[in-house]
Amino acid sequence: MRREGERNFRLILEYDGSNYHGWQRQKGLITVQEVVESCLGIMLDRPVKVRASGRTDAGVHAFGQVVNFYAATNLSPEDFQNGLNSLLPEDVVVVGAEEVDLSFHARFSAKRKVYCYRILNRRLRFPLLRNYAWHIPAKLDIEAMRDALKHFLGEHDFSAFMASKSSVKSRVRTVFKAELDEFGSGNLVMTFEANGFLRHMVRIMVGTVVEVGLGKRVPGDIPAILKSLDRLQAGRTAPAHGLYLMKVIYDESKDAGENDALRVITSFLPEFTGRSAR
């Protein structure tokens, strides 16, 4: 129950998930939610509950995680952004803050989400990317992977692409975008946009498409896997550290339509694309 005079604040967070056990609070473990709530508690001198657009897993990164919280305060959104950034560890930053309608909920108000997955496809590993891309030394068939991705578009039951033992009311999701971009030699980024994602859904789709790229499957296998509703029919779950929550869309008419894949490549280690070690 909200207290009288409370206001609703929305924050946009970027974080490096390498040192965290995911977003959600877990007893005895360091999580992103814990550090954000702890810093807000310092600013407001009381416990604060933060609601996120989704729960990123351990090792998953974010460019655009959205959260909201209620507070009876005279502090402005700018005060929260500046104050939190002075308190948060260096691997978490508030890149946006605003006051929103009391009805806004970071998760339930969302219309779409965008994830990107980064792959380093070259013979030698690159140590500086060890926590930020899945290194695959064997050459991938890019065009076959692109053909496979097309089969995810539209509305499907994604039971085969959901972590086992997950419990949700509906496993039907609509995928609006499933693309693969290549930047330079071996820098690959898959981009997925949907009205929602099941647990591990993106990582299982990536793992399955990589098997297509390795010649272990063909693109035409994807429809049969979807129809099977059987997790065992899909491929492996791709490692968490290549995954990025790019943005959460609340008003589709205001979506900037930026190139999220390019942002993954250029936001850090921008000079890498010119270095080859095949």
PDB file of C-alpha atoms in Angstrom:
ATOM      1  CA  MET A   1       0.000   0.000   0.000  1.00  0.00           C
ATOM      2  CA  ARG A   2       1.399   3.387  -1.008  1.00  0.00           C
ATOM      3  CA  ARG A   3       1.792   6.187   1.514  1.00  0.00           C
ATOM      4  CA  GLU A   4       0.054   9.540   1.090  1.00  0.00           C
ATOM      5  CA  GLY A   5       2.050  11.977  -0.987  1.00  0.00           C
ATOM      6  CA  GLU A   6       4.165   9.352  -2.691  1.00  0.00           C
ATOM      7  CA  ARG A   7       5.429   9.994  -6.209  1.00  0.00           C
ATOM      8  CA  ASN A   8       6.443   7.464  -8.840  1.00  0.00           C
ATOM      9  CA  PHE A   9       9.941   7.657 -10.305  1.00  0.00           C
ATOM     10  CA  ARG A  10      11.325   5.832 -13.327  1.00  0.00           C
ATOM     11  CA  LEU A  11      15.036   5.162 -13.763  1.00  0.00           C
ATOM     12  CA  ILE A  12      16.959   3.803 -16.740  1.00  0.00           C
ATOM     13  CA  LEU A  13      20.016   1.800 -15.732  1.00  0.00           C
ATOM     14  CA  GLU A  14      23.113   0.594 -17.507  1.00  0.00           C
ATOM     15  CA  TYR A  15      25.159  -2.103 -15.824  1.00  0.00           C
ATOM     16  CA  ASP A  16      27.904  -4.609 -16.345  1.00  0.00           C
ATOM     17  CA  GLY A  17      26.461  -7.843 -15.017  1.00  0.00           C
ATOM     18  CA  SER A  18      29.811  -9.626 -14.689  1.00  0.00           C
ATOM     19  CA  ASN A  19      30.082  -9.291 -10.913  1.00  0.00           C
ATOM     20  CA  TYR A  20      26.422  -9.798 -10.031  1.00  0.00           C
ATOM     21  CA  HIS A  21      24.193 -12.800  -9.450  1.00  0.00           C
ATOM     22  CA  GLY A  22      21.557 -11.292 -11.699  1.00  0.00           C
ATOM     23  CA  TRP A  23      19.053  -8.532 -11.037  1.00  0.00           C
ATOM     24  CA  GLN A  24      16.783 -10.020  -8.367  1.00  0.00           C
ATOM     25  CA  ARG A  25      17.676  -9.965  -4.687  1.00  0.00           C
ATOM     26  CA  GLN A  26      18.987 -13.280  -3.393  1.00  0.00           C
ATOM     27  CA  LYS A  27      19.951 -14.028   0.173  1.00  0.00           C
ATOM     28  CA  GLY A  28      23.701 -13.980   0.668  1.00  0.00           C
ATOM     29  CA  LEU A  29      24.461 -12.924  -2.924  1.00  0.00           C
ATOM     30  CA  ILE A  30      25.262  -9.576  -4.527  1.00  0.00           C
ATOM     31  CA  THR A  31      22.639  -8.520  -7.078  1.00  0.00           C
ATOM     32  CA  VAL A  32      21.933  -5.344  -9.020  1.00  0.00           C
ATOM     33  CA  GLN A  33      18.583  -4.867  -7.285  1.00  0.00           C
ATOM     34  CA  GLU A  34      20.272  -5.041  -3.910  1.00  0.00           C
ATOM     35  CA  VAL A  35      22.830  -2.328  -4.667  1.00  0.00           C
ATOM     36  CA  VAL A  36      20.229  -0.011  -6.242  1.00  0.00           C
ATOM     37  CA  GLU A  37      17.788  -0.415  -3.352  1.00  0.00           C
ATOM     38  CA  SER A  38      20.569   0.037  -0.805  1.00  0.00           C
ATOM     39  CA  CYS A  39      21.659   3.318  -2.382  1.00  0.00           C
ATOM     40  CA  LEU A  40      18.072   4.568  -2.583  1.00  0.00           C
ATOM     41  CA  GLY A  41      17.667   3.631   1.071  1.00  0.00           C
ATOM     42  CA  ILE A  42      20.631   5.827   1.943  1.00  0.00           C
ATOM     43  CA  MET A  43      19.150   8.761   0.034  1.00  0.00           C
ATOM     44  CA  LEU A  44      15.654   8.406   1.520  1.00  0.00           C
ATOM     45  CA  ASP A  45      16.633   7.049   4.940  1.00  0.00           C
ATOM     46  CA  ARG A  46      14.155   4.187   4.661  1.00  0.00           C
ATOM     47  CA  PRO A  47      13.848   0.847   2.833  1.00  0.00           C
ATOM     48  CA  VAL A  48      12.843   1.190  -0.827  1.00  0.00           C
ATOM     49  CA  LYS A  49      11.372  -1.490  -3.095  1.00  0.00           C
ATOM     50  CA  VAL A  50      12.356  -1.182  -6.747  1.00  0.00           C
ATOM     51  CA  ARG A  51      10.386  -2.872  -9.545  1.00  0.00           C
ATOM     52  CA  ALA A  52      12.252  -3.777 -12.726  1.00  0.00           C
ATOM     53  CA  SER A  53      11.125  -4.407 -16.287  1.00  0.00           C
ATOM     54  CA  GLY A  54      12.608  -7.882 -16.058  1.00  0.00           C
ATOM     55  CA  ARG A  55      15.030 -10.049 -14.134  1.00  0.00           C
ATOM     56  CA  THR A  56      18.344 -10.337 -15.927  1.00  0.00           C
ATOM     57  CA  ASP A  57      20.331 -13.465 -15.066  1.00  0.00           C
ATOM     58  CA  ALA A  58      23.808 -13.614 -13.562  1.00  0.00           C
ATOM     59  CA  GLY A  59      26.347 -12.231 -16.018  1.00  0.00           C
ATOM     60  CA  VAL A  60      23.788 -10.533 -18.280  1.00  0.00           C
ATOM     61  CA  HIS A  61      24.388  -6.846 -19.038  1.00  0.00           C
ATOM     62  CA  ALA A  62      22.002  -3.939 -19.573  1.00  0.00           C
ATOM     63  CA  PHE A  63      22.018  -0.751 -21.589  1.00  0.00           C
ATOM     64  CA  GLY A  64      18.395   0.043 -20.808  1.00  0.00           C
ATOM     65  CA  GLN A  65      17.012  -1.699 -17.734  1.00  0.00           C
ATOM     66  CA  VAL A  66      13.969   0.248 -16.527  1.00  0.00           C
ATOM     67  CA  VAL A  67      12.890   0.371 -12.896  1.00  0.00           C
ATOM     68  CA  ASN A  68      10.376   2.343 -10.888  1.00  0.00           C
ATOM     69  CA  PHE A  69       9.863   3.097  -7.214  1.00  0.00           C
ATOM     70  CA  TYR A  70       7.562   5.183  -5.018  1.00  0.00           C
ATOM     71  CA  ALA A  71       8.778   7.838  -2.625  1.00  0.00           C
ATOM     72  CA  ALA A  72       7.201  10.640  -0.599  1.00  0.00           C
ATOM     73  CA  THR A  73       9.967  13.153  -1.156  1.00  0.00           C
ATOM     74  CA  ASN A  74      10.795  16.613  -2.421  1.00  0.00           C
ATOM     75  CA  LEU A  75      13.779  15.283  -4.351  1.00  0.00           C
ATOM     76  CA  SER A  76      13.665  15.751  -8.114  1.00  0.00           C
ATOM     77  CA  PRO A  77      14.420  13.075 -10.723  1.00  0.00           C
ATOM     78  CA  GLU A  78      17.734  14.852 -11.347  1.00  0.00           C
ATOM     79  CA  ASP A  79      18.504  14.660  -7.620  1.00  0.00           C
ATOM     80  CA  PHE A  80      17.958  10.908  -7.713  1.00  0.00           C
ATOM     81  CA  GLN A  81      20.120  10.469 -10.799  1.00  0.00           C
ATOM     82  CA  ASN A  82      22.990  12.512  -9.394  1.00  0.00           C
ATOM     83  CA  GLY A  83      22.705  11.090  -5.899  1.00  0.00           C
ATOM     84  CA  LEU A  84      22.549   7.482  -7.002  1.00  0.00           C
ATOM     85  CA  ASN A  85      25.467   7.886  -9.390  1.00  0.00           C
ATOM     86  CA  SER A  86      27.566   9.203  -6.513  1.00  0.00           C
ATOM     87  CA  LEU A  87      26.706   6.131  -4.423  1.00  0.00           C
ATOM     88  CA  LEU A  88      26.479   3.252  -6.901  1.00  0.00           C
ATOM     89  CA  PRO A  89      29.497   1.083  -7.735  1.00  0.00           C
ATOM     90  CA  GLU A  90      31.298   1.858 -10.979  1.00  0.00           C
ATOM     91  CA  ASP A  91      29.628  -0.982 -12.884  1.00  0.00           C
ATOM     92  CA  VAL A  92      26.107   0.455 -12.441  1.00  0.00           C
ATOM     93  CA  VAL A  93      24.938   3.895 -13.603  1.00  0.00           C
ATOM     94  CA  VAL A  94      21.628   5.750 -13.869  1.00  0.00           C
ATOM     95  CA  VAL A  95      21.418   7.176 -17.400  1.00  0.00           C
ATOM     96  CA  GLY A  96      17.899   8.580 -17.113  1.00  0.00           C
ATOM     97  CA  ALA A  97      15.389   9.589 -14.432  1.00  0.00           C
ATOM     98  CA  GLU A  98      11.898  11.050 -14.557  1.00  0.00           C
ATOM     99  CA  GLU A  99       8.685  11.270 -12.582  1.00  0.00           C
ATOM    100  CA  VAL A 100       5.860   9.239 -14.101  1.00  0.00           C
ATOM    101  CA  ASP A 101       2.173   8.592 -13.508  1.00  0.00           C
ATOM    102  CA  LEU A 102       1.365   6.633 -10.367  1.00  0.00           C
ATOM    103  CA  SER A 103      -0.059   3.835 -12.521  1.00  0.00           C
ATOM    104  CA  PHE A 104       3.248   3.185 -14.297  1.00  0.00           C
ATOM    105  CA  HIS A 105       4.827  -0.220 -13.620  1.00  0.00           C
ATOM    106  CA  ALA A 106       8.248  -0.997 -15.083  1.00  0.00           C
ATOM    107  CA  ARG A 107       7.239  -4.547 -15.967  1.00  0.00           C
ATOM    108  CA  PHE A 108       3.503  -4.529 -16.614  1.00  0.00           C
ATOM    109  CA  SER A 109       3.411  -1.251 -18.557  1.00  0.00           C
ATOM    110  CA  ALA A 110       6.006  -2.478 -21.064  1.00  0.00           C
ATOM    111  CA  LYS A 111       4.907  -3.057 -24.659  1.00  0.00           C
ATOM    112  CA  ARG A 112       8.116  -4.537 -26.088  1.00  0.00           C
ATOM    113  CA  LYS A 113      11.676  -5.390 -25.101  1.00  0.00           C
ATOM    114  CA  VAL A 114      14.857  -5.509 -27.145  1.00  0.00           C
ATOM    115  CA  TYR A 115      17.801  -7.799 -26.434  1.00  0.00           C
ATOM    116  CA  CYS A 116      21.093  -8.133 -28.271  1.00  0.00           C
ATOM    117  CA  TYR A 117      23.525 -11.035 -28.146  1.00  0.00           C
ATOM    118  CA  ARG A 118      27.198 -10.598 -29.056  1.00  0.00           C
ATOM    119  CA  ILE A 119      29.364 -13.331 -30.571  1.00  0.00           C
ATOM    120  CA  LEU A 120      33.081 -13.220 -31.322  1.00  0.00           C
ATOM    121  CA  ASN A 121      33.635 -15.572 -34.253  1.00  0.00           C
ATOM    122  CA  ARG A 122      37.350 -15.936 -34.843  1.00  0.00           C
ATOM    123  CA  ARG A 123      40.050 -18.509 -34.165  1.00  0.00           C
ATOM    124  CA  LEU A 124      41.717 -16.790 -31.218  1.00  0.00           C
ATOM    125  CA  ARG A 125      39.870 -15.622 -28.144  1.00  0.00           C
ATOM    126  CA  PHE A 126      40.084 -11.944 -27.210  1.00  0.00           C
ATOM    127  CA  PRO A 127      40.720 -11.611 -23.435  1.00  0.00           C
ATOM    128  CA  LEU A 128      39.199  -8.128 -23.134  1.00  0.00           C
ATOM    129  CA  LEU A 129      35.872  -9.476 -24.421  1.00  0.00           C
ATOM    130  CA  ARG A 130      35.789 -12.587 -22.238  1.00  0.00           C
ATOM    131  CA  ASN A 131      32.879 -11.220 -20.169  1.00  0.00           C
ATOM    132  CA  TYR A 132      31.062  -9.500 -23.030  1.00  0.00           C
ATOM    133  CA  ALA A 133      30.824 -11.892 -25.988  1.00  0.00           C
ATOM    134  CA  TRP A 134      30.539 -15.630 -26.646  1.00  0.00           C
ATOM    135  CA  HIS A 135      33.750 -16.749 -28.342  1.00  0.00           C
ATOM    136  CA  ILE A 136      33.144 -19.344 -31.065  1.00  0.00           C
ATOM    137  CA  PRO A 137      36.385 -20.316 -32.862  1.00  0.00           C
ATOM    138  CA  ALA A 138      34.808 -22.420 -35.648  1.00  0.00           C
ATOM    139  CA  LYS A 139      33.643 -20.420 -38.666  1.00  0.00           C
ATOM    140  CA  LEU A 140      29.892 -19.814 -38.707  1.00  0.00           C
ATOM    141  CA  ASP A 141      27.620 -19.809 -41.753  1.00  0.00           C
ATOM    142  CA  ILE A 142      26.145 -16.324 -41.397  1.00  0.00           C
ATOM    143  CA  GLU A 143      23.525 -16.620 -44.136  1.00  0.00           C
ATOM    144  CA  ALA A 144      22.202 -19.920 -42.771  1.00  0.00           C
ATOM    145  CA  MET A 145      21.870 -18.291 -39.355  1.00  0.00           C
ATOM    146  CA  ARG A 146      19.945 -15.380 -40.848  1.00  0.00           C
ATOM    147  CA  ASP A 147      17.598 -17.794 -42.576  1.00  0.00           C
ATOM    148  CA  ALA A 148      17.037 -19.613 -39.281  1.00  0.00           C
ATOM    149  CA  LEU A 149      16.226 -16.393 -37.428  1.00  0.00           C
ATOM    150  CA  LYS A 150      13.375 -15.585 -39.827  1.00  0.00           C
ATOM    151  CA  HIS A 151      11.418 -18.572 -38.507  1.00  0.00           C
ATOM    152  CA  PHE A 152      11.112 -16.963 -35.057  1.00  0.00           C
ATOM    153  CA  LEU A 153       9.171 -13.982 -36.399  1.00  0.00           C
ATOM    154  CA  GLY A 154       5.495 -13.764 -35.550  1.00  0.00           C
ATOM    155  CA  GLU A 155       3.388 -15.296 -32.793  1.00  0.00           C
ATOM    156  CA  HIS A 156       4.449 -18.725 -31.527  1.00  0.00           C
ATOM    157  CA  ASP A 157       4.359 -20.908 -28.459  1.00  0.00           C
ATOM    158  CA  PHE A 158       8.012 -20.774 -27.385  1.00  0.00           C
ATOM    159  CA  SER A 159       7.875 -23.676 -24.915  1.00  0.00           C
ATOM    160  CA  ALA A 160      10.812 -25.338 -26.690  1.00  0.00           C
ATOM    161  CA  PHE A 161      12.854 -22.184 -26.120  1.00  0.00           C
ATOM    162  CA  MET A 162      12.137 -21.750 -22.432  1.00  0.00           C
ATOM    163  CA  ALA A 163      14.213 -22.916 -19.488  1.00  0.00           C
ATOM    164  CA  SER A 164      12.960 -26.200 -18.086  1.00  0.00           C
ATOM    165  CA  LYS A 165      10.935 -26.055 -14.862  1.00  0.00           C
ATOM    166  CA  SER A 166       9.810 -22.491 -15.619  1.00  0.00           C
ATOM    167  CA  SER A 167       6.239 -21.639 -14.666  1.00  0.00           C
ATOM    168  CA  VAL A 168       4.276 -19.008 -16.619  1.00  0.00           C
ATOM    169  CA  LYS A 169       0.611 -18.542 -17.518  1.00  0.00           C
ATOM    170  CA  SER A 170       1.272 -18.357 -21.246  1.00  0.00           C
ATOM    171  CA  ARG A 171       4.253 -19.361 -23.331  1.00  0.00           C
ATOM    172  CA  VAL A 172       3.001 -17.557 -26.421  1.00  0.00           C
ATOM    173  CA  ARG A 173       5.062 -14.562 -27.485  1.00  0.00           C
ATOM    174  CA  THR A 174       5.224 -12.377 -30.593  1.00  0.00           C
ATOM    175  CA  VAL A 175       8.663 -11.710 -32.052  1.00  0.00           C
ATOM    176  CA  PHE A 176       8.901  -8.562 -34.184  1.00  0.00           C
ATOM    177  CA  LYS A 177      12.605  -8.665 -34.954  1.00  0.00           C
ATOM    178  CA  ALA A 178      15.192 -11.459 -35.148  1.00  0.00           C
ATOM    179  CA  GLU A 179      18.258 -10.291 -37.025  1.00  0.00           C
ATOM    180  CA  LEU A 180      21.983 -10.916 -37.309  1.00  0.00           C
ATOM    181  CA  ASP A 181      24.456  -8.133 -38.086  1.00  0.00           C
ATOM    182  CA  GLU A 182      28.173  -8.515 -38.780  1.00  0.00           C
ATOM    183  CA  PHE A 183      30.587  -5.699 -37.972  1.00  0.00           C
ATOM    184  CA  GLY A 184      34.041  -6.285 -39.372  1.00  0.00           C
ATOM    185  CA  SER A 185      35.563  -9.725 -39.238  1.00  0.00           C
ATOM    186  CA  GLY A 186      33.924 -11.979 -36.664  1.00  0.00           C
ATOM    187  CA  ASN A 187      31.928  -9.382 -34.720  1.00  0.00           C
ATOM    188  CA  LEU A 188      28.371 -10.709 -34.731  1.00  0.00           C
ATOM    189  CA  VAL A 189      25.306  -9.320 -32.979  1.00  0.00           C
ATOM    190  CA  MET A 190      21.856 -10.901 -32.937  1.00  0.00           C
ATOM    191  CA  THR A 191      18.965  -8.562 -32.124  1.00  0.00           C
ATOM    192  CA  PHE A 192      15.580  -9.727 -30.835  1.00  0.00           C
ATOM    193  CA  GLU A 193      12.507  -7.578 -30.254  1.00  0.00           C
ATOM    194  CA  ALA A 194       9.306  -9.062 -28.834  1.00  0.00           C
ATOM    195  CA  ASN A 195       6.302  -8.284 -26.686  1.00  0.00           C
ATOM    196  CA  GLY A 196       7.949 -10.363 -23.988  1.00  0.00           C
ATOM    197  CA  PHE A 197      10.491 -13.110 -23.445  1.00  0.00           C
ATOM    198  CA  LEU A 198      10.379 -16.351 -21.494  1.00  0.00           C
ATOM    199  CA  ARG A 199      13.188 -17.323 -19.134  1.00  0.00           C
ATOM    200  CA  HIS A 200      16.346 -18.064 -21.170  1.00  0.00           C
ATOM    201  CA  MET A 201      14.336 -17.668 -24.394  1.00  0.00           C
ATOM    202  CA  VAL A 202      16.862 -15.410 -26.128  1.00  0.00           C
ATOM    203  CA  ARG A 203      19.829 -17.518 -25.039  1.00  0.00           C
ATOM    204  CA  ILE A 204      18.210 -20.747 -26.257  1.00  0.00           C
ATOM    205  CA  MET A 205      17.293 -19.165 -29.584  1.00  0.00           C
ATOM    206  CA  VAL A 206      20.895 -17.986 -29.942  1.00  0.00           C
ATOM    207  CA  GLY A 207      22.278 -21.397 -29.004  1.00  0.00           C
ATOM    208  CA  THR A 208      20.040 -23.097 -31.558  1.00  0.00           C
ATOM    209  CA  VAL A 209      20.899 -20.628 -34.327  1.00  0.00           C
ATOM    210  CA  VAL A 210      24.608 -21.095 -33.605  1.00  0.00           C
ATOM    211  CA  GLU A 211      24.138 -24.833 -34.156  1.00  0.00           C
ATOM    212  CA  VAL A 212      22.706 -23.936 -37.564  1.00  0.00           C
ATOM    213  CA  GLY A 213      25.781 -21.821 -38.204  1.00  0.00           C
ATOM    214  CA  LEU A 214      28.008 -24.753 -37.286  1.00  0.00           C
ATOM    215  CA  GLY A 215      26.177 -27.074 -39.686  1.00  0.00           C
ATOM    216  CA  LYS A 216      24.657 -29.202 -36.923  1.00  0.00           C
ATOM    217  CA  ARG A 217      21.149 -28.145 -37.948  1.00  0.00           C
ATOM    218  CA  VAL A 218      19.508 -26.523 -40.960  1.00  0.00           C
ATOM    219  CA  PRO A 219      17.327 -23.387 -40.902  1.00  0.00           C
ATOM    220  CA  GLY A 220      14.255 -25.449 -41.748  1.00  0.00           C
ATOM    221  CA  ASP A 221      14.558 -27.272 -38.417  1.00  0.00           C
ATOM    222  CA  ILE A 222      13.290 -24.259 -36.478  1.00  0.00           C
ATOM    223  CA  PRO A 223       9.542 -24.606 -37.305  1.00  0.00           C
ATOM    224  CA  ALA A 224       9.563 -28.245 -36.201  1.00  0.00           C
ATOM    225  CA  ILE A 225      11.308 -27.329 -32.955  1.00  0.00           C
ATOM    226  CA  LEU A 226       8.705 -24.645 -32.268  1.00  0.00           C
ATOM    227  CA  LYS A 227       5.856 -27.071 -32.941  1.00  0.00           C
ATOM    228  CA  SER A 228       7.391 -29.737 -30.689  1.00  0.00           C
ATOM    229  CA  LEU A 229       6.990 -27.546 -27.555  1.00  0.00           C
ATOM    230  CA  ASP A 230       9.876 -29.658 -26.226  1.00  0.00           C
ATOM    231  CA  ARG A 231      12.933 -27.997 -24.699  1.00  0.00           C
ATOM    232  CA  LEU A 232      15.040 -31.049 -25.559  1.00  0.00           C
ATOM    233  CA  GLN A 233      14.487 -30.440 -29.270  1.00  0.00           C
ATOM    234  CA  ALA A 234      16.134 -26.997 -29.207  1.00  0.00           C
ATOM    235  CA  GLY A 235      19.827 -26.240 -28.910  1.00  0.00           C
ATOM    236  CA  ARG A 236      22.025 -25.345 -25.980  1.00  0.00           C
ATOM    237  CA  THR A 237      21.537 -22.279 -23.833  1.00  0.00           C
ATOM    238  CA  ALA A 238      24.069 -19.677 -24.948  1.00  0.00           C
ATOM    239  CA  PRO A 239      26.311 -18.259 -22.200  1.00  0.00           C
ATOM    240  CA  ALA A 240      24.842 -15.367 -20.237  1.00  0.00           C
ATOM    241  CA  HIS A 241      27.753 -12.984 -20.697  1.00  0.00           C
ATOM    242  CA  GLY A 242      26.985 -12.284 -24.373  1.00  0.00           C
ATOM    243  CA  LEU A 243      23.464 -11.016 -23.631  1.00  0.00           C
ATOM    244  CA  TYR A 244      22.395  -7.367 -23.297  1.00  0.00           C
ATOM    245  CA  LEU A 245      19.017  -5.901 -22.366  1.00  0.00           C
ATOM    246  CA  MET A 246      19.015  -2.953 -24.758  1.00  0.00           C
ATOM    247  CA  LYS A 247      15.754  -1.163 -24.092  1.00  0.00           C
ATOM    248  CA  VAL A 248      12.189  -1.455 -22.918  1.00  0.00           C
ATOM    249  CA  ILE A 249       9.518   0.170 -25.079  1.00  0.00           C
ATOM    250  CA  TYR A 250       6.456   1.644 -23.352  1.00  0.00           C
ATOM    251  CA  ASP A 251       5.104   3.825 -26.151  1.00  0.00           C
ATOM    252  CA  GLU A 252       5.683   2.230 -29.541  1.00  0.00           C
ATOM    253  CA  SER A 253       5.034   5.528 -31.329  1.00  0.00           C
ATOM    254  CA  LYS A 254       8.025   7.076 -29.561  1.00  0.00           C
ATOM    255  CA  ASP A 255      10.506   4.268 -30.251  1.00  0.00           C
ATOM    256  CA  ALA A 256      13.569   5.901 -31.807  1.00  0.00           C
ATOM    257  CA  GLY A 257      14.371   2.815 -33.859  1.00  0.00           C
ATOM    258  CA  GLU A 258      18.095   3.147 -33.187  1.00  0.00           C
ATOM    259  CA  ASN A 259      20.533   0.468 -34.335  1.00  0.00           C
ATOM    260  CA  ASP A 260      20.871  -1.537 -31.135  1.00  0.00           C
ATOM    261  CA  ALA A 261      23.371  -3.978 -32.637  1.00  0.00           C
ATOM    262  CA  LEU A 262      25.685  -1.139 -33.612  1.00  0.00           C
ATOM    263  CA  ARG A 263      25.370   0.294 -30.118  1.00  0.00           C
ATOM    264  CA  VAL A 264      26.599  -2.968 -28.597  1.00  0.00           C
ATOM    265  CA  ILE A 265      29.694  -2.849 -30.790  1.00  0.00           C
ATOM    266  CA  THR A 266      30.559   0.839 -30.481  1.00  0.00           C
ATOM    267  CA  SER A 267      29.697   1.545 -26.840  1.00  0.00           C
ATOM    268  CA  PHE A 268      32.899  -0.072 -25.629  1.00  0.00           C
ATOM    269  CA  LEU A 269      36.086  -1.387 -27.229  1.00  0.00           C
ATOM    270  CA  PRO A 270      35.254   0.555 -30.411  1.00  0.00           C
ATOM    271  CA  GLU A 271      38.663  -0.035 -31.975  1.00  0.00           C
ATOM    272  CA  PHE A 272      38.365  -3.810 -31.872  1.00  0.00           C
ATOM    273  CA  THR A 273      36.593  -4.154 -35.206  1.00  0.00           C
ATOM    274  CA  GLY A 274      39.792  -3.276 -37.037  1.00  0.00           C
ATOM    275  CA  ARG A 275      41.873  -5.964 -35.368  1.00  0.00           C
ATOM    276  CA  SER A 276      42.001  -9.391 -36.983  1.00  0.00           C
ATOM    277  CA  ALA A 277      43.343 -12.640 -35.560  1.00  0.00           C
ATOM    278  CA  ARG A 278      41.690 -15.393 -37.535  1.00  0.00           C
TER     279      ARG A 278
END
